[in-house]
XYZ file of C-alpha atoms in Angstrom:
767
model
C 0.884 4.446 0.184
C 1.533 0.786 -0.477
C 0.686 -2.649 0.810
C 3.096 -5.453 -0.029
C 2.456 -9.166 -0.482
C 5.081 -11.784 0.274
C 5.358 -15.425 -0.798
C 7.490 -18.505 -1.360
C 7.879 -21.698 -3.501
C 9.785 -25.126 -3.558
C 9.916 -28.467 -5.758
C 8.413 -32.096 -6.649
C 6.973 -34.442 -9.418
C 3.322 -35.483 -10.002
C 1.192 -36.722 -12.944
C -0.624 -34.078 -14.963
C -4.340 -34.033 -14.251
C -6.105 -30.699 -13.960
C -9.768 -30.219 -13.249
C -12.154 -27.753 -14.766
C -14.207 -25.345 -12.728
C -16.838 -22.745 -13.372
C -16.251 -19.785 -15.686
C -13.961 -17.031 -14.520
C -15.808 -14.243 -12.738
C -15.380 -10.792 -14.224
C -12.867 -8.609 -12.419
C -14.898 -5.463 -12.044
C -13.406 -4.370 -8.758
C -11.804 -1.283 -7.435
C -8.354 -1.256 -6.012
C -5.094 -2.945 -5.310
C -2.692 -1.137 -3.096
C 0.054 -3.648 -3.557
C 0.837 -7.251 -4.108
C 3.686 -9.618 -3.818
C 4.960 -13.076 -4.275
C 7.803 -15.111 -2.984
C 9.602 -18.271 -3.865
C 10.913 -20.268 -0.966
C 9.624 -21.419 2.386
C 7.881 -18.485 4.068
C 5.592 -15.676 3.012
C 3.284 -13.015 4.438
C 1.286 -9.933 3.687
C 2.348 -6.593 5.090
C 0.992 -3.056 4.918
C 3.225 -0.106 4.141
C 2.135 3.438 4.955
C 4.698 5.232 2.833
C 3.170 8.626 3.557
C 3.478 8.453 7.325
C 3.742 11.960 8.691
C 2.695 13.496 5.379
C -0.872 14.532 5.942
C -1.143 16.415 2.689
C -0.619 13.391 0.527
C -1.708 10.576 2.797
C -5.072 12.174 3.326
C -5.726 12.755 -0.352
C -4.627 9.369 -1.709
C -6.167 6.073 -0.653
C -4.766 3.029 -2.433
C -6.758 -0.216 -2.158
C -6.047 -3.795 -3.192
C -7.708 -6.942 -4.476
C -6.245 -10.009 -6.202
C -6.688 -13.433 -7.746
C -3.903 -16.027 -7.638
C -3.279 -19.058 -9.845
C -0.847 -21.951 -9.389
C -0.204 -24.873 -11.756
C 1.776 -27.610 -10.003
C 0.231 -30.588 -11.840
C -1.593 -31.834 -8.747
C -5.358 -32.366 -8.893
C -7.183 -29.090 -8.572
C -5.398 -26.983 -6.013
C -8.419 -24.690 -5.999
C -10.199 -23.606 -2.863
C -13.400 -25.579 -3.507
C -11.715 -28.975 -3.885
C -14.051 -29.896 -6.745
C -13.193 -32.661 -9.213
C -15.250 -31.838 -12.272
C -14.465 -32.879 -15.859
C -10.736 -33.199 -16.504
C -9.068 -30.440 -18.468
C -7.121 -31.876 -21.393
C -3.597 -30.467 -21.596
C -0.948 -31.105 -24.260
C 2.631 -30.263 -23.310
C 5.715 -29.509 -25.359
C 3.840 -28.130 -28.369
C 5.544 -25.688 -30.767
C 5.440 -22.061 -29.678
C 3.143 -20.983 -32.511
C 0.585 -23.611 -31.445
C 0.768 -22.992 -27.701
C -2.006 -21.441 -25.632
C 0.498 -20.785 -22.833
C 4.193 -20.401 -23.613
C 6.713 -19.639 -20.863
C 10.283 -19.677 -22.225
C 13.509 -20.178 -20.300
C 15.531 -17.065 -19.754
C 18.188 -15.871 -22.203
C 20.935 -16.923 -19.782
C 19.486 -20.377 -19.029
C 21.694 -23.424 -19.604
C 21.145 -25.957 -22.366
C 18.986 -28.190 -20.147
C 16.296 -25.582 -19.564
C 13.164 -26.005 -21.678
C 10.069 -23.839 -22.146
C 6.734 -24.598 -20.568
C 4.515 -24.919 -23.642
C 0.855 -25.941 -23.245
C -2.122 -26.344 -25.535
C -5.759 -26.962 -24.537
C -7.412 -28.772 -27.479
C -10.917 -28.708 -26.029
C -10.759 -25.865 -23.544
C -9.892 -22.204 -23.250
C -7.111 -20.478 -21.362
C -9.786 -18.938 -19.123
C -10.990 -22.425 -18.169
C -7.412 -23.427 -17.391
C -7.115 -20.329 -15.206
C -10.284 -21.388 -13.380
C -8.850 -24.840 -12.756
C -5.678 -23.348 -11.281
C -7.208 -20.446 -9.334
C -6.447 -21.091 -5.673
C -6.905 -17.839 -3.738
C -8.708 -14.540 -4.165
C -9.996 -11.451 -2.419
C -12.885 -10.989 -2.376
C -14.166 -14.560 -2.743
C -17.669 -15.043 -1.346
C -18.035 -18.789 -2.040
C -14.461 -19.897 -1.224
C -13.745 -21.473 -4.600
C -10.536 -19.508 -5.166
C -12.115 -17.403 -7.918
C -12.685 -13.718 -7.328
C -16.271 -12.514 -7.008
C -17.841 -9.493 -5.357
C -20.639 -9.267 -2.810
C -23.622 -7.119 -3.644
C -22.909 -3.504 -2.755
C -19.175 -4.173 -2.256
C -17.120 -0.968 -2.195
C -13.423 -1.659 -1.810
C -12.772 1.929 -0.785
C -14.773 1.210 2.362
C -12.959 -2.076 3.078
C -9.721 -2.854 4.946
C -8.087 -3.768 1.672
C -4.770 -2.046 2.362
C -3.932 -3.496 5.753
C -2.912 -6.911 7.157
C -6.596 -7.411 8.010
C -7.042 -8.487 4.397
C -5.216 -11.760 5.136
C -7.798 -12.760 7.717
C -10.810 -11.247 5.983
C -13.984 -13.309 5.770
C -14.074 -12.274 2.123
C -10.798 -14.032 1.347
C -10.755 -17.684 0.210
C -11.257 -19.566 3.490
C -8.514 -22.152 2.990
C -5.845 -19.437 2.834
C -7.022 -16.974 5.469
C -4.124 -15.854 7.599
C -1.548 -17.065 5.054
C 0.551 -15.138 2.558
C -0.960 -14.493 -0.847
C 1.733 -16.710 -2.371
C 2.668 -19.489 0.049
C 3.932 -22.570 -1.820
C 6.276 -25.093 -0.282
C 7.326 -27.604 -2.946
C 8.142 -25.866 -6.201
C 9.235 -28.139 -9.060
C 10.607 -27.523 -12.548
C 7.601 -26.900 -14.773
C 5.566 -25.222 -12.037
C 4.196 -21.782 -12.735
C 1.800 -19.289 -11.250
C 0.247 -15.882 -11.713
C -1.221 -13.139 -9.566
C -3.462 -10.450 -11.020
C -3.308 -7.384 -8.822
C -5.947 -4.703 -9.037
C -5.305 -1.291 -7.519
C -7.677 1.600 -7.048
C -7.026 5.218 -6.108
C -10.127 6.017 -4.104
C -9.832 9.800 -3.993
C -7.621 11.554 -6.516
C -5.475 10.721 -9.559
C -1.928 9.629 -8.810
C 1.390 8.503 -10.225
C 1.971 4.839 -9.362
C 5.120 2.717 -9.060
C 5.294 -1.109 -8.897
C 8.111 -2.338 -6.669
C 9.920 -5.246 -5.032
C 11.030 -4.966 -1.431
C 12.557 -7.014 1.409
C 14.217 -9.373 -1.058
C 16.250 -12.162 0.568
C 17.533 -15.631 -0.352
C 18.720 -18.688 1.571
C 20.283 -22.048 0.699
C 18.694 -23.836 3.704
C 21.375 -26.526 3.628
C 22.434 -28.837 0.797
C 21.231 -32.191 -0.502
C 23.583 -34.678 -2.149
C 22.058 -34.174 -5.635
C 22.351 -30.421 -5.162
C 26.051 -30.596 -4.299
C 26.651 -32.833 -7.329
C 24.996 -30.367 -9.720
C 27.639 -28.430 -11.714
C 25.551 -25.251 -11.404
C 25.578 -25.382 -7.604
C 27.959 -22.858 -6.051
C 28.388 -25.016 -2.950
C 28.801 -23.995 0.694
C 29.552 -20.310 0.952
C 28.015 -19.575 -2.438
C 24.853 -17.685 -3.292
C 21.416 -19.365 -3.513
C 20.343 -20.037 -7.102
C 16.530 -20.121 -6.989
C 15.905 -16.420 -7.716
C 18.333 -16.639 -10.653
C 16.286 -19.451 -12.226
C 12.751 -18.245 -11.568
C 11.523 -16.279 -14.584
C 8.947 -13.505 -14.124
C 6.881 -11.305 -16.386
C 4.879 -8.193 -15.466
C 2.335 -6.565 -17.759
C -0.623 -4.206 -17.915
C -3.578 -6.586 -17.729
C -7.203 -5.979 -18.690
C -8.523 -7.874 -15.673
C -8.847 -11.401 -17.099
C -5.595 -12.793 -15.580
C -4.275 -13.770 -19.024
C -1.264 -12.283 -20.792
C -2.479 -11.521 -24.323
C 0.373 -10.044 -26.385
C -1.346 -10.580 -29.741
C -3.808 -8.313 -31.469
C -6.823 -7.563 -29.337
C -10.199 -6.542 -30.699
C -10.528 -2.787 -31.110
C -13.668 -0.804 -31.850
C -12.997 2.549 -33.534
C -15.769 5.104 -33.995
C -15.028 7.860 -36.529
C -17.170 10.924 -35.810
C -16.902 13.569 -38.534
C -17.991 17.171 -38.241
C -19.582 18.052 -41.598
C -20.864 21.480 -40.643
C -20.303 24.357 -43.022
C -17.273 25.836 -41.292
C -15.284 22.639 -41.841
C -15.148 23.522 -45.554
C -13.080 26.555 -44.656
C -10.364 24.320 -43.204
C -10.123 21.648 -45.884
C -8.862 21.710 -49.447
C -7.899 19.008 -51.937
C -4.128 18.952 -52.356
C -3.780 22.663 -51.677
C -6.349 23.900 -54.223
C -9.324 26.084 -53.503
C -11.960 24.303 -51.467
C -15.173 22.992 -52.946
C -18.294 23.642 -50.943
C -19.999 20.347 -51.767
C -18.171 17.730 -49.700
C -15.802 18.658 -46.885
C -16.314 15.268 -45.247
C -14.609 13.482 -48.143
C -11.455 15.429 -47.370
C -11.602 14.304 -43.762
C -12.122 10.731 -44.840
C -9.123 10.762 -47.157
C -6.988 12.206 -44.392
C -7.593 9.094 -42.273
C -6.653 6.455 -44.847
C -3.193 5.806 -43.421
C -4.639 5.597 -39.955
C -7.316 3.108 -41.016
C -4.891 0.907 -42.926
C -2.730 0.411 -39.857
C -5.433 -0.876 -37.554
C -5.626 -4.460 -38.784
C -8.384 -6.985 -39.376
C -9.458 -7.238 -35.734
C -10.753 -3.685 -35.798
C -14.467 -2.981 -35.984
C -15.011 0.492 -37.380
C -17.996 2.788 -37.381
C -18.312 5.985 -39.404
C -20.801 8.680 -38.452
C -21.249 12.345 -39.219
C -22.553 15.188 -37.087
C -23.779 18.439 -38.550
C -25.821 21.425 -37.565
C -29.559 21.133 -36.880
C -29.373 17.509 -35.775
C -28.184 16.110 -39.113
C -26.238 13.279 -37.449
C -26.094 10.030 -39.395
C -24.531 6.572 -39.074
C -22.814 5.765 -42.364
C -21.052 2.425 -41.896
C -20.391 -0.211 -39.253
C -17.916 -2.796 -40.458
C -14.689 -4.685 -39.837
C -13.856 -4.277 -43.532
C -11.549 -1.301 -44.069
C -12.623 -1.010 -47.712
C -16.243 -0.594 -46.652
C -15.240 2.132 -44.238
C -13.157 3.917 -46.860
C -16.110 3.788 -49.233
C -18.389 5.257 -46.604
C -15.925 8.029 -45.910
C -15.823 8.814 -49.602
C -19.596 9.043 -49.853
C -20.391 11.204 -46.876
C -23.039 13.829 -47.302
C -21.976 17.313 -48.282
C -21.266 19.855 -45.608
C -23.990 22.086 -44.303
C -24.025 25.825 -44.236
C -23.404 26.702 -40.613
C -21.531 25.963 -37.400
C -21.812 22.770 -35.390
C -24.108 23.336 -32.425
C -23.434 22.055 -28.919
C -26.540 19.880 -29.045
C -25.241 18.307 -32.271
C -21.855 17.591 -30.681
C -23.562 16.054 -27.645
C -25.781 13.921 -29.882
C -22.753 12.678 -31.813
C -20.930 11.686 -28.616
C -24.021 10.033 -27.139
C -24.513 7.999 -30.316
C -20.886 6.893 -30.092
C -21.362 5.791 -26.470
C -24.378 3.718 -27.446
C -22.573 2.106 -30.385
C -19.334 1.351 -28.535
C -20.617 0.454 -25.076
C -24.327 0.469 -24.279
C -25.517 -1.576 -27.262
C -22.297 -3.573 -27.738
C -22.742 -6.254 -25.078
C -21.001 -8.915 -27.175
C -17.691 -7.028 -27.287
C -17.411 -5.604 -23.793
C -13.712 -6.566 -23.547
C -12.763 -4.661 -26.712
C -10.640 -1.534 -26.585
C -12.907 1.351 -27.580
C -11.662 4.493 -29.332
C -13.564 7.441 -30.784
C -11.794 9.711 -33.275
C -13.494 13.096 -33.697
C -12.664 15.170 -36.789
C -13.606 18.802 -36.244
C -12.303 22.370 -36.024
C -12.199 25.130 -33.457
C -15.748 26.234 -34.210
C -17.020 23.149 -32.390
C -16.272 24.940 -29.109
C -19.562 26.429 -27.881
C -19.371 30.043 -26.796
C -21.838 29.449 -23.967
C -20.338 28.007 -20.754
C -23.391 25.839 -20.054
C -23.242 24.351 -23.540
C -19.514 23.659 -23.130
C -20.319 21.882 -19.878
C -22.895 19.738 -21.691
C -20.314 18.628 -24.262
C -17.806 17.984 -21.470
C -20.361 15.829 -19.635
C -21.010 13.756 -22.767
C -17.245 13.296 -23.244
C -16.815 12.349 -19.574
C -19.487 9.669 -19.968
C -17.415 8.124 -22.753
C -14.202 8.302 -20.731
C -15.881 6.817 -17.656
C -17.018 3.912 -19.823
C -13.398 3.268 -20.828
C -13.565 4.889 -24.272
C -10.445 6.728 -25.429
C -11.201 10.027 -27.190
C -8.866 11.377 -29.884
C -9.491 14.646 -31.733
C -8.117 15.612 -35.134
C -8.534 19.398 -35.119
C -8.336 21.225 -38.454
C -7.443 24.880 -38.881
C -5.924 27.455 -36.584
C -7.267 27.110 -33.058
C -7.410 29.883 -30.507
C -6.053 29.111 -27.020
C -9.622 28.731 -25.756
C -10.468 26.300 -28.562
C -7.293 24.312 -27.924
C -8.126 24.093 -24.227
C -11.675 22.952 -24.978
C -10.456 20.128 -27.209
C -7.844 19.144 -24.625
C -10.445 19.060 -21.852
C -12.856 16.764 -23.663
C -10.301 14.328 -25.122
C -7.346 12.106 -24.305
C -5.260 13.310 -27.259
C -5.474 16.229 -29.697
C -3.738 16.481 -33.067
C -3.983 19.962 -34.596
C -3.660 19.845 -38.374
C -2.848 23.054 -40.240
C -0.357 24.330 -42.790
C -1.237 27.972 -43.292
C -1.014 30.932 -40.989
C -4.636 31.978 -41.361
C -7.775 29.964 -40.980
C -9.563 29.795 -44.308
C -9.747 28.358 -47.798
C -6.097 27.404 -48.258
C -5.425 26.311 -44.716
C -5.020 22.537 -44.853
C -4.220 20.139 -47.652
C -4.955 16.436 -47.462
C -1.237 15.652 -47.671
C -0.630 17.847 -44.643
C -3.399 16.118 -42.744
C -2.078 12.640 -43.511
C 1.459 13.654 -42.537
C 0.285 15.117 -39.250
C -1.786 12.074 -38.359
C 1.054 9.674 -39.213
C 3.626 11.731 -37.328
C 1.615 12.550 -34.244
C -1.055 9.965 -33.563
C -0.286 7.573 -30.782
C -0.665 4.186 -32.461
C -3.565 2.073 -31.261
C -2.022 -1.334 -30.777
C -3.832 -4.537 -30.006
C -2.578 -6.748 -27.227
C -1.311 -6.174 -23.719
C 1.978 -4.467 -22.957
C 4.700 -6.314 -21.077
C 6.867 -3.938 -19.048
C 9.265 -6.445 -17.456
C 10.621 -9.834 -18.469
C 13.580 -11.441 -16.713
C 14.550 -13.292 -13.568
C 13.023 -12.644 -10.182
C 16.450 -11.606 -8.953
C 16.767 -9.004 -11.714
C 13.310 -7.582 -11.059
C 13.922 -7.171 -7.347
C 17.359 -5.654 -7.872
C 16.207 -3.189 -10.534
C 12.926 -2.105 -8.949
C 13.666 -2.148 -5.258
C 11.637 0.192 -3.063
C 14.349 2.382 -1.530
C 13.026 5.955 -1.308
C 15.997 7.229 0.664
C 18.155 6.486 -2.371
C 15.615 7.702 -4.898
C 14.235 4.308 -5.963
C 10.459 3.859 -5.904
C 10.147 0.882 -8.252
C 8.958 0.644 -11.839
C 7.077 3.816 -12.936
C 3.753 2.580 -14.312
C 2.158 4.428 -17.222
C -1.382 5.429 -16.296
C -4.600 5.974 -18.201
C -4.982 9.779 -18.101
C -2.593 12.530 -19.248
C -0.845 14.144 -16.294
C -2.238 17.654 -17.003
C -5.762 16.234 -16.847
C -4.976 15.069 -13.313
C -3.355 18.378 -12.412
C 0.224 17.227 -13.070
C 3.035 18.597 -15.214
C 2.685 18.668 -18.989
C 5.929 16.727 -19.510
C 5.111 13.968 -17.000
C 4.070 10.392 -17.780
C 0.393 9.491 -17.492
C -1.313 9.405 -14.111
C -3.839 6.809 -12.969
C -7.437 7.913 -12.645
C -9.431 7.600 -9.443
C -12.609 5.502 -9.184
C -11.379 3.092 -11.869
C -9.827 -0.365 -11.331
C -6.346 -0.866 -12.784
C -4.714 -4.265 -13.266
C -1.164 -5.590 -13.214
C -0.413 -9.211 -14.093
C 2.620 -10.976 -12.611
C 3.686 -14.404 -13.951
C 6.381 -16.605 -12.432
C 7.660 -19.958 -13.697
C 10.489 -22.419 -13.153
C 11.663 -23.724 -16.551
C 11.741 -27.484 -17.081
C 14.787 -29.683 -16.415
C 16.448 -27.252 -14.091
C 16.357 -28.700 -10.618
C 19.159 -30.025 -8.467
C 21.130 -26.842 -7.829
C 18.021 -25.109 -6.423
C 16.944 -27.853 -4.014
C 16.187 -26.458 -0.532
C 16.756 -22.875 -1.756
C 14.242 -20.233 -0.746
C 13.594 -16.628 -1.622
C 11.309 -14.058 -0.029
C 10.153 -10.731 -1.367
C 7.346 -8.205 -1.251
C 5.580 -6.753 -4.259
C 3.913 -3.420 -3.748
C 2.490 -0.264 -5.223
C 3.530 3.222 -4.230
C 1.587 6.316 -5.245
C 2.016 10.069 -5.199
C -0.583 12.666 -6.024
C -0.775 13.694 -9.662
C -1.643 17.297 -8.969
C 1.311 19.719 -8.843
C 3.674 16.800 -9.485
C 5.864 15.641 -12.354
C 5.954 11.914 -11.603
C 9.679 11.815 -10.929
C 9.101 10.812 -7.316
C 10.022 12.576 -4.141
C 12.972 10.253 -3.578
C 14.651 10.882 -0.251
C 11.841 13.235 0.652
C 9.091 10.597 0.694
C 6.887 11.416 3.638
C 8.082 15.032 3.765
C 7.080 16.766 0.519
C 7.607 20.422 -0.152
C 4.676 22.734 -0.875
C 5.338 24.912 -3.950
C 4.433 28.593 -3.686
C 4.494 31.585 -6.016
C 3.547 35.254 -6.098
C 1.762 37.323 -8.733
C 0.342 40.727 -9.552
C -3.406 41.265 -9.664
C -6.367 39.551 -8.074
C -5.850 35.936 -7.133
C -9.466 35.274 -8.060
C -9.253 36.557 -11.630
C -7.840 35.187 -14.848
C -5.046 37.030 -16.627
C -7.351 38.579 -19.240
C -9.754 39.853 -16.603
C -6.920 41.412 -14.653
C -5.674 43.171 -17.781
C -9.128 44.401 -18.769
C -9.703 45.957 -15.373
C -6.247 47.432 -14.981
C -5.385 45.323 -11.957
C -2.141 43.836 -13.257
C -1.017 41.399 -15.911
C -1.154 38.202 -13.871
C -3.810 36.271 -12.013
C -5.048 32.916 -10.764
C -8.140 31.115 -12.054
C -9.457 30.034 -8.662
C -12.718 28.129 -8.578
C -15.776 30.167 -7.678
C -17.020 29.998 -5.040
C -14.067 29.484 -2.721
C -14.348 26.969 0.073
C -13.226 29.722 2.462
C -12.721 33.459 2.035
C -11.561 35.496 5.033
C -10.632 39.163 5.151
C -9.190 41.868 7.375
C -9.653 45.432 6.117
C -10.059 49.115 6.879
C -12.889 51.035 5.240
C -15.348 53.852 5.824
C -16.883 52.073 8.774
C -13.620 51.356 10.550
C -11.739 48.131 11.065
C -13.395 44.828 10.137
C -12.668 41.077 10.109
C -14.920 38.624 8.242
C -15.177 35.063 6.968
C -17.454 33.228 4.547
C -17.556 31.221 1.343
C -17.579 32.414 -2.241
C -16.026 35.776 -2.978
C -17.527 37.691 -0.042
C -16.621 36.939 3.599
C -20.060 37.889 4.883
C -21.205 34.892 6.950
C -19.486 36.121 10.109
C -18.108 39.659 10.402
C -17.050 41.682 13.383
C -15.559 45.094 14.083
C -11.964 45.314 15.219
C -9.936 47.937 17.001
C -6.431 48.605 15.724
C -4.256 51.651 15.174
C -1.678 52.518 12.528
C 0.892 51.435 11.894
C 0.235 47.712 12.301
C 3.453 45.854 12.908
C 3.858 42.054 12.851
C 0.289 41.320 13.961
C -0.182 37.516 14.009
C -2.965 36.062 11.850
C -4.127 32.522 11.083
C -6.755 30.661 9.083
C -7.477 27.242 10.607
C -9.736 24.361 9.553
C -10.766 21.385 11.737
C -11.564 18.365 9.553
C -13.467 16.609 12.360
C -16.377 19.058 12.314
C -15.624 21.618 9.581
C -15.022 24.481 12.021
C -13.031 27.231 10.325
C -11.582 30.237 12.165
C -9.833 33.396 11.006
C -7.800 35.177 13.668
C -6.140 38.585 13.362
C -4.534 39.716 16.583
C -7.188 39.250 19.263
C -10.141 39.224 16.824
C -11.695 35.909 15.721
C -14.485 35.022 13.285
C -15.657 31.503 12.397
C -17.905 29.395 10.167
C -18.487 25.756 9.198
C -16.960 24.546 5.923
C -17.931 21.396 3.998
C -14.941 19.125 3.346
C -16.141 18.456 -0.209
C -15.626 22.117 -1.093
C -11.816 21.948 -1.078
C -9.668 21.728 -4.171
C -6.226 22.437 -2.764
C -4.867 25.931 -3.427
C -4.370 28.508 -0.662
C -4.268 32.252 -1.343
C -2.976 35.275 0.557
C -4.097 38.478 -1.227
C -2.793 41.943 -0.303
C -4.586 45.147 -1.425
C -3.311 48.684 -0.910
C -4.592 52.195 -1.676
C -2.256 54.917 -0.416
C -0.753 52.276 1.873
C 1.740 49.419 2.146
C 0.376 46.004 3.164
C 2.804 43.199 3.949
C 1.868 39.564 4.802
C 5.057 37.778 5.773
C 6.463 34.701 7.525
C 3.655 32.600 6.049
C 3.683 28.991 7.278
C 1.458 25.930 6.919
C 0.807 22.974 9.201
C -1.357 19.965 8.327
C -2.765 17.712 11.042
C -0.263 19.332 13.391
C 2.731 18.648 11.146
C 4.732 21.603 9.849
C 5.061 21.660 6.049
C 8.064 22.867 4.054
C 7.173 25.679 1.647
C 9.314 25.712 -1.493
C 9.109 29.293 -2.709
C 8.178 32.729 -1.364
C 6.567 33.057 2.076
C 5.608 36.723 1.922
C 3.685 39.102 -0.316
C 3.444 42.899 -0.312
C 1.236 45.475 -2.044
C 2.150 49.164 -1.958
C 0.513 52.219 -3.564
C 1.072 55.979 -3.408
C -0.504 57.663 -6.422
C -2.798 60.141 -4.637
C -5.948 58.103 -5.152
C -5.344 57.176 -8.752
C -5.624 53.423 -8.246
C -4.890 50.452 -6.034
C -2.195 47.786 -5.877
C -2.952 44.056 -5.749
C -0.454 41.243 -5.176
C -0.957 37.656 -4.079
C 0.814 34.564 -2.746
C -0.430 31.088 -3.736
C 0.428 27.745 -2.111
C -0.261 24.662 -4.243
C -1.326 21.889 -1.878
C -3.327 18.677 -2.076
C -5.716 19.671 0.709
C -9.071 18.050 0.021
C -10.942 18.647 3.280
C -9.918 15.393 4.945
C -7.017 17.051 6.809
C -6.992 19.761 9.441
C -4.696 22.656 8.612
C -3.557 26.078 9.749
C -2.173 28.781 7.469
C -0.560 31.555 9.485
C 1.703 34.574 9.240
C 2.243 38.162 10.333
C 0.553 41.334 9.053
C 2.097 44.793 8.844
C 0.297 47.869 7.453
C 1.442 51.459 7.060
C -0.377 54.254 5.243
C 0.798 57.299 3.366
C -1.271 59.696 5.475
C -3.261 61.190 2.592
C -5.819 58.381 2.159
C -9.164 60.011 1.277
C -11.392 57.199 2.580
C -13.446 54.503 0.908
C -13.834 50.792 1.397
C -10.769 48.575 1.278
C -8.198 51.295 1.775
C -6.151 48.293 2.721
C -7.094 44.648 3.016
C -5.706 41.142 3.347
C -7.751 38.198 2.027
C -6.864 34.636 3.017
C -8.726 32.066 0.912
C -8.833 28.314 0.346
C -9.943 26.977 -3.019
């Protein structure tokens, strides 16, 4: 889904006198579905529903938009409030290393082009942005600066449709106009739009694109024809070739900040007794008195690379509530000293309550009590081993909740895990963090498992570097940007693939995919444009129009490569397996029901069943594992051949029906219960059960299934066991779409079935 903005610009000369306005409001919003700009003579907003006809994805992704626009044209205060407060002092033409704003000419510019280089001796860049802020949504007081009404929820607003242009919450002066609508662009003019987008439902991959790009000469002036760079009648317009643009991942303050940005790093060290078993000094036998020192030494290279703008905290967590804050300093030497003087390890295993306490203390230090540094990048590095995974599911959930609180507050969690980890321990660390580095050199967990040299090597080789400053992902001409990142799904082009804030597997995507963007969190893209100085005549009367937009696809069951020509008509992946669809692989093996299985959530949103047992034929539906809310007897006879069945859900009222032949059962299902996967389970004892020709429609639209569409279970071992096979469809159904899963059922029996429940059965479930 995307919503593009369009705009335009042209040229002129005026004295420099900018006014100063109130402080920039914090951008704490949710959402930007798309944004655009244009340079020329016309501009408009438009809304793009890229998922038209694709109920699966359109219903599960809702992309919203807000923005703040700035324009510096050297005319008194172009802002929406028209105020003329104290003048903002601006020095132009300063050296690059002294400039507060530096916008260079492009690499292919001619010798006349000069950079736009500004310094504000008595003001800040934020104050300059205030003075040049002209349009915003939302803007409650019409001063051109973004602010949010009390109780504002962008996910409930028309922030992804053309209604946004006329919204009462947009700056009044510009209502009904394009977001960028400038009609006299001059050399030295520049502007910026900060676009905020929000995925209101589920994580997604996001692309940033240009669309509907067009240029026009609009006639020729005499100075233009005399300019040696003018192509003349019949030539191409030059404006888009001369406009420079820059796009970057912004933090919401509308300012491109490529230099080092303040970082707060919280080092949380597990000093419980079991950590001693994973740490040794340069490969020798471990000493039981101070495992934490080994951890501290292993981080030296990491600490040295962070720079002087880093505030670091060192804390330990140990069993029986022995957590302790050791140092809080921007001085790396102080931190190293603290790491070298940590208390000796205890004698036991880290408890869940100790882990939770350590994470809660980190949240307080980095966020709750750190009101002076709320724009800093916050990182917590946890040094622990596999024993930090609680064996109790409730305790694991408590640690997960504490970690989620950190993530929701914008804190990045990295884990350095020492020793051999079991698959369950690896999964636990992955679930609670953003990045895991497993450090080990031996094959067995124990005294000679990890040397400090190994630990340092692993951290240097594997840690994603924490870099200050904001990342620029495009720099070039407007023409280049629109040509390279055109939105053309039929030819496989979706725009620039943005790198999100959560690992794809955390959002349900592929392990090898780029990061997805989280839901319920605002994300910001900055877009600068400028016309370098002393480059004028050949672009007189030229115009250029374009849309900027965002396109998103669900993260779950996706690899981020884009659906290309299939946008709007995705395929639903399916697969078959042996065993119970409701059981994990280990549980299937332990019970002899096969060596495969699906870890479906319990309870299911819907479980329906047709079966034959001691009491005769039966059809039922319910939630959880047992379809007991509505059951009814049925009347069939063997063999069953191609009997139609269907499981349908009506999103308008939650009505769910299971039909087998002429028999129907129903219930009401809460939309919030859905998590996407659909299951067809066949069970056979002295019988053959075949569910075939399985199909899926969503909101009345037939879906393409990529994979098997049938599943069969057969058994003939004279009562020795049963056969279980399943078919799974991976969808993005979240309860907001109506759907029908249907197929045909055939059952034959061997003739020597001795009786008993579930002689044969078919379960149809929705996770």
